[in-house]
PDB file of C-alpha atoms in Angstrom:
ATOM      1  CA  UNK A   1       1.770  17.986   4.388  1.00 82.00           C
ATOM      2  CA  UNK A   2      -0.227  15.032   3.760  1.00 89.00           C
ATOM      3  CA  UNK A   3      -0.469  11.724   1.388  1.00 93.00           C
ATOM      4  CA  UNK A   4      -3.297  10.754  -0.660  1.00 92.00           C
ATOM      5  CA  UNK A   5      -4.121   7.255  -1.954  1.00 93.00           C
ATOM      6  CA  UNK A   6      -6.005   7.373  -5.184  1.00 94.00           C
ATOM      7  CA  UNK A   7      -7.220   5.056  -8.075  1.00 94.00           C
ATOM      8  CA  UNK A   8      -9.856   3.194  -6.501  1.00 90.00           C
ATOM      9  CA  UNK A   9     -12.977   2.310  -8.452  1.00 95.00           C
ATOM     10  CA  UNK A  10     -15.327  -0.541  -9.565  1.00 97.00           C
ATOM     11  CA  UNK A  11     -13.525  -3.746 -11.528  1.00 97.00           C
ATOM     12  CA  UNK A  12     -14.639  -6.444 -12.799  1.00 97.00           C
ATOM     13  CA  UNK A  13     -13.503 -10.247 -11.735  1.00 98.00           C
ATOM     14  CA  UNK A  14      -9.908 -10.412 -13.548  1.00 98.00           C
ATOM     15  CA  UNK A  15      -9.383  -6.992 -14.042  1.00 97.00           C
ATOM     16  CA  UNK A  16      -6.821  -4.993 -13.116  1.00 97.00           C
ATOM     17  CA  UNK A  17      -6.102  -0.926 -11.889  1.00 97.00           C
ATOM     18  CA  UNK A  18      -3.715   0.824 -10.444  1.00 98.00           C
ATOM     19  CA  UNK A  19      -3.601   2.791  -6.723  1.00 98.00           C
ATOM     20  CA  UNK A  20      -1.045   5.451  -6.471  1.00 97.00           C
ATOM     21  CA  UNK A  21       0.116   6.852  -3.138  1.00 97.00           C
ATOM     22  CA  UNK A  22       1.407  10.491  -3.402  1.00 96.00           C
ATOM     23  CA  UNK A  23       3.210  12.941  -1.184  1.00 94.00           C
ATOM     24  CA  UNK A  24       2.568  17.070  -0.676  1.00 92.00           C
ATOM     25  CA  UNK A  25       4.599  19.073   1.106  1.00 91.00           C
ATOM     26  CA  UNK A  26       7.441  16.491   1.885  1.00 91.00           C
ATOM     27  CA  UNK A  27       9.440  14.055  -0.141  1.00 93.00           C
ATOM     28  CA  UNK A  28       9.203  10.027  -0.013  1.00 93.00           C
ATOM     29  CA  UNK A  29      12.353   9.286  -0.991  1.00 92.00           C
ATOM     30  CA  UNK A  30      13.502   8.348   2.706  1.00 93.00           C
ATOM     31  CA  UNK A  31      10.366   6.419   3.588  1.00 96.00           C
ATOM     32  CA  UNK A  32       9.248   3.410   3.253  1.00 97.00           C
ATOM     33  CA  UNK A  33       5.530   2.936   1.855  1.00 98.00           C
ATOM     34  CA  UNK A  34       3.422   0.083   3.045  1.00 97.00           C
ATOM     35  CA  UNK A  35      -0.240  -0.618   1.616  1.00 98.00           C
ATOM     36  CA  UNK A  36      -3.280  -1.789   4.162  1.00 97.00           C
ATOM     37  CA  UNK A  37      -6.480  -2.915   3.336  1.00 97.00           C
ATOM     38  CA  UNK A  38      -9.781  -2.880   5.666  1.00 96.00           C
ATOM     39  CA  UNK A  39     -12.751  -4.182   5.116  1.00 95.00           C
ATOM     40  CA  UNK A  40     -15.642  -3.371   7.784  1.00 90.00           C
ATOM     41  CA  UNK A  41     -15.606  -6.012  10.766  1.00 92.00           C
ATOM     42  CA  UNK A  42     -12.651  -7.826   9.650  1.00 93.00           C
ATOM     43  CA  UNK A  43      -8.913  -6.658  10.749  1.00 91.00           C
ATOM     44  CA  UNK A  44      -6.715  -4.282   8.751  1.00 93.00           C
ATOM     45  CA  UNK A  45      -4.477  -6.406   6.455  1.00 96.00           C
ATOM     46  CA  UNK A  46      -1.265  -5.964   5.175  1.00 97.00           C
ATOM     47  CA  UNK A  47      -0.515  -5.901   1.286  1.00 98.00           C
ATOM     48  CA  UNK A  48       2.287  -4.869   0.094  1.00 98.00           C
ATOM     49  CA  UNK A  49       5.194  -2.591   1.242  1.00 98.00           C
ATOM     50  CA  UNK A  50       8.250  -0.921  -0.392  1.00 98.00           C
ATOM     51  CA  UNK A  51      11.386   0.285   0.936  1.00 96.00           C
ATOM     52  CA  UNK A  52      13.256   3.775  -0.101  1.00 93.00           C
ATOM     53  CA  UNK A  53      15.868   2.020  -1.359  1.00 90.00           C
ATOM     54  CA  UNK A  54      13.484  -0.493  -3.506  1.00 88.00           C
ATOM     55  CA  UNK A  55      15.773  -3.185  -2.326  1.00 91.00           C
ATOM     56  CA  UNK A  56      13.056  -4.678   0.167  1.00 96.00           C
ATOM     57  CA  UNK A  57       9.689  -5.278  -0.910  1.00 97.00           C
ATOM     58  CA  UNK A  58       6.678  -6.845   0.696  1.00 97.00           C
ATOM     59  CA  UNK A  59       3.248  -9.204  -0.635  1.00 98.00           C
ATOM     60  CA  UNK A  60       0.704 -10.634   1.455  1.00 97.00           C
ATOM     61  CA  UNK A  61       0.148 -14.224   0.294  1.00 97.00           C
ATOM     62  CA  UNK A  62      -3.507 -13.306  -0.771  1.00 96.00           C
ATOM     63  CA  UNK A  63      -1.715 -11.068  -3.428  1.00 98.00           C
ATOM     64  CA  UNK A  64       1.528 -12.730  -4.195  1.00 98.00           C
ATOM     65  CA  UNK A  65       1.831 -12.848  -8.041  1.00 97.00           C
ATOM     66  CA  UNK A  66      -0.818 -10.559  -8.617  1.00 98.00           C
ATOM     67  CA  UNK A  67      -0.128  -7.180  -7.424  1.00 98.00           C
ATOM     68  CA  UNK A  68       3.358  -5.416  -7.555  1.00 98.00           C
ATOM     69  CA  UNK A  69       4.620  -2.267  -6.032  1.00 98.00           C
ATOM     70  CA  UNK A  70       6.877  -0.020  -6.883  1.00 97.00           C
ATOM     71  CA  UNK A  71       7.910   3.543  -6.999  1.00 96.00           C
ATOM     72  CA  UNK A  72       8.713   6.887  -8.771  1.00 94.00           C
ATOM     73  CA  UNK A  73      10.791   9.209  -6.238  1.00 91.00           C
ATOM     74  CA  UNK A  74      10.576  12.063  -8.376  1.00 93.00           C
ATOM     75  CA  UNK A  75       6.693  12.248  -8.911  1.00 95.00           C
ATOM     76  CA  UNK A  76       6.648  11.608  -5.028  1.00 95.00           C
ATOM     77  CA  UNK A  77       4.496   8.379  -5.910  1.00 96.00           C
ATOM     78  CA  UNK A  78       4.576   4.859  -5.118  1.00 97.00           C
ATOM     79  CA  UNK A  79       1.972   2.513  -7.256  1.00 98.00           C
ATOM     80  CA  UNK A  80       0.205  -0.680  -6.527  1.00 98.00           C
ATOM     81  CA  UNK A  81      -0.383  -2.376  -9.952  1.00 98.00           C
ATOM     82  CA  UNK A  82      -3.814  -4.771  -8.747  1.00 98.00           C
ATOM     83  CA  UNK A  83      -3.906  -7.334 -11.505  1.00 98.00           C
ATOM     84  CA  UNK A  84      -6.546 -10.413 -11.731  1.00 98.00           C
ATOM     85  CA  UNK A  85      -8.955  -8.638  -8.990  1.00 98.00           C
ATOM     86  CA  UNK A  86     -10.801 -11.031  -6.685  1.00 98.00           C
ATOM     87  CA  UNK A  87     -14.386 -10.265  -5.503  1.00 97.00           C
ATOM     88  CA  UNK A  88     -12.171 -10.926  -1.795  1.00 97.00           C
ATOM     89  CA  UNK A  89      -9.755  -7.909  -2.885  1.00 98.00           C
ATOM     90  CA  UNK A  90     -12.971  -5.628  -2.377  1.00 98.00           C
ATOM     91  CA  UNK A  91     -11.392  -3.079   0.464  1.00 97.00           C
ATOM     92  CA  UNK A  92     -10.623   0.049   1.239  1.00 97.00           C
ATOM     93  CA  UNK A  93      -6.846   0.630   0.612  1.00 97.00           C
ATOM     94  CA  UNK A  94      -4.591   2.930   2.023  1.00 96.00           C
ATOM     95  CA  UNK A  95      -1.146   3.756   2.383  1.00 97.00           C
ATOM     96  CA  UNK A  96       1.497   4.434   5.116  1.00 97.00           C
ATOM     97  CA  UNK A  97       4.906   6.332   5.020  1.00 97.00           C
ATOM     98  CA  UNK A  98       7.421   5.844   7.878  1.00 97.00           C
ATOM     99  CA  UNK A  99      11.096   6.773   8.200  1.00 95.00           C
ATOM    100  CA  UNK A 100      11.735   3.770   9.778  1.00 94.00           C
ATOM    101  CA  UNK A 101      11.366   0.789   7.786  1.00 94.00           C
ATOM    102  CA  UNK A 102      11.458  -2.164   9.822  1.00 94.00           C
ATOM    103  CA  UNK A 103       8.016  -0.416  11.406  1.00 95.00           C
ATOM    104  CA  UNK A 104       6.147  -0.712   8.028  1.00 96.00           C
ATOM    105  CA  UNK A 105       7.051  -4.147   7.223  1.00 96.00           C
ATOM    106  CA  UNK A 106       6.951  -5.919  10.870  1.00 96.00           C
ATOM    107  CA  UNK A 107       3.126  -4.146  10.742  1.00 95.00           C
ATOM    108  CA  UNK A 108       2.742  -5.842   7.487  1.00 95.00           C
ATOM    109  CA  UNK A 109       3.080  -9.213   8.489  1.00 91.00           C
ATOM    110  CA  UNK A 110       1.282  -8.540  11.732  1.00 89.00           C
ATOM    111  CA  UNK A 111       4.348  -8.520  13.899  1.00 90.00           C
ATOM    112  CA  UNK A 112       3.385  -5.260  15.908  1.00 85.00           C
ATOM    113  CA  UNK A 113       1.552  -2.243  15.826  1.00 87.00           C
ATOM    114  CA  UNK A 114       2.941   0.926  15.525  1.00 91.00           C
ATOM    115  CA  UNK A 115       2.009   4.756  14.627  1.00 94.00           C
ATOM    116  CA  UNK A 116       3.705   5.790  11.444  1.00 95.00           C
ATOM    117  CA  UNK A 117       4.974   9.137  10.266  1.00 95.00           C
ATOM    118  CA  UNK A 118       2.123   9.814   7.923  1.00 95.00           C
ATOM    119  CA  UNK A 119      -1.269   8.066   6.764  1.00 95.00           C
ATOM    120  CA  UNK A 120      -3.106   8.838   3.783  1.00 94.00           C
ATOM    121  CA  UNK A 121      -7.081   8.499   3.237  1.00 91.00           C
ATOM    122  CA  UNK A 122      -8.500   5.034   2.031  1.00 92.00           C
ATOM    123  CA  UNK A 123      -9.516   4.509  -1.194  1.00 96.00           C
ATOM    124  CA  UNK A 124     -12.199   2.154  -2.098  1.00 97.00           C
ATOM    125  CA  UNK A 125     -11.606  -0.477  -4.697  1.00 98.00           C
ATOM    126  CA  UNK A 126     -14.879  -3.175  -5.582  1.00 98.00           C
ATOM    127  CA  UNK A 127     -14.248  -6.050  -7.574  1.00 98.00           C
ATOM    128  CA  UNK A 128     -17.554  -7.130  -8.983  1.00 96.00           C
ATOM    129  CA  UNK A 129     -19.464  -8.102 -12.066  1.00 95.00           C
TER     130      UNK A 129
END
């Protein structure tokens, strides 16, 4: 049982990828899936978040407009399309799952900490020329 964040990689300035979050050994339909990002000696950041339902979704204002989230229930997947990469989006990334949604997205914006159902390994992404 586990979830693995993938898709990380060098990019240039104004490029673009794509991290996918995936699921084994459990489905993700009933969670809600929140990105982080962490960059040594600064604080974990909140980027985006999704809800099961896809009817509540979350962006940091660093990535408003430029990334979007969204989700495939039957690959078990939930993407983060990173479009017009920053040299400041250089971070590890990694993604959440939690049954209880109001956790993910009060954590994105900062408003409390809590310990979610499941947490998958970081992924690196480096924006540089």
């Amino acid at each position: 049982v586990q979830l693995q964040a993938s898709g990380g990689g060098l990019v240039q300035p104004g490029g673009s990828t794509r991290l996918s979050c995936q699921s084994s050994g459990f489905t993700l339909d009933y969670y809600t899936i929140g990105w982080f990002r962490q960059v040594p000696g600064k604080e974990r950041e909140g980027v985006s978040a999704i809800s099961s339902s896809e009817l509540r979704t979350y962006y940091s204002d660093s990535v408003k407009g430029r990334f979007t989230i969204s989700r495939d229930n039957a690959k078990n997947t939930v993407y983060l399309q990173m479009d017009n990469l920053k040299p400041e989006d250089t971070a590890v990334y990694y993604c959440v799952a939690d049954s209880t949604s109001d956790y993910v997205f009060r954590a994105m914006s900062g408003r409390g900490s809590y310990v979610f159902n499941y947490y998958g390994k970081g992924t690196l992404v480096t924006v540089s020329s």
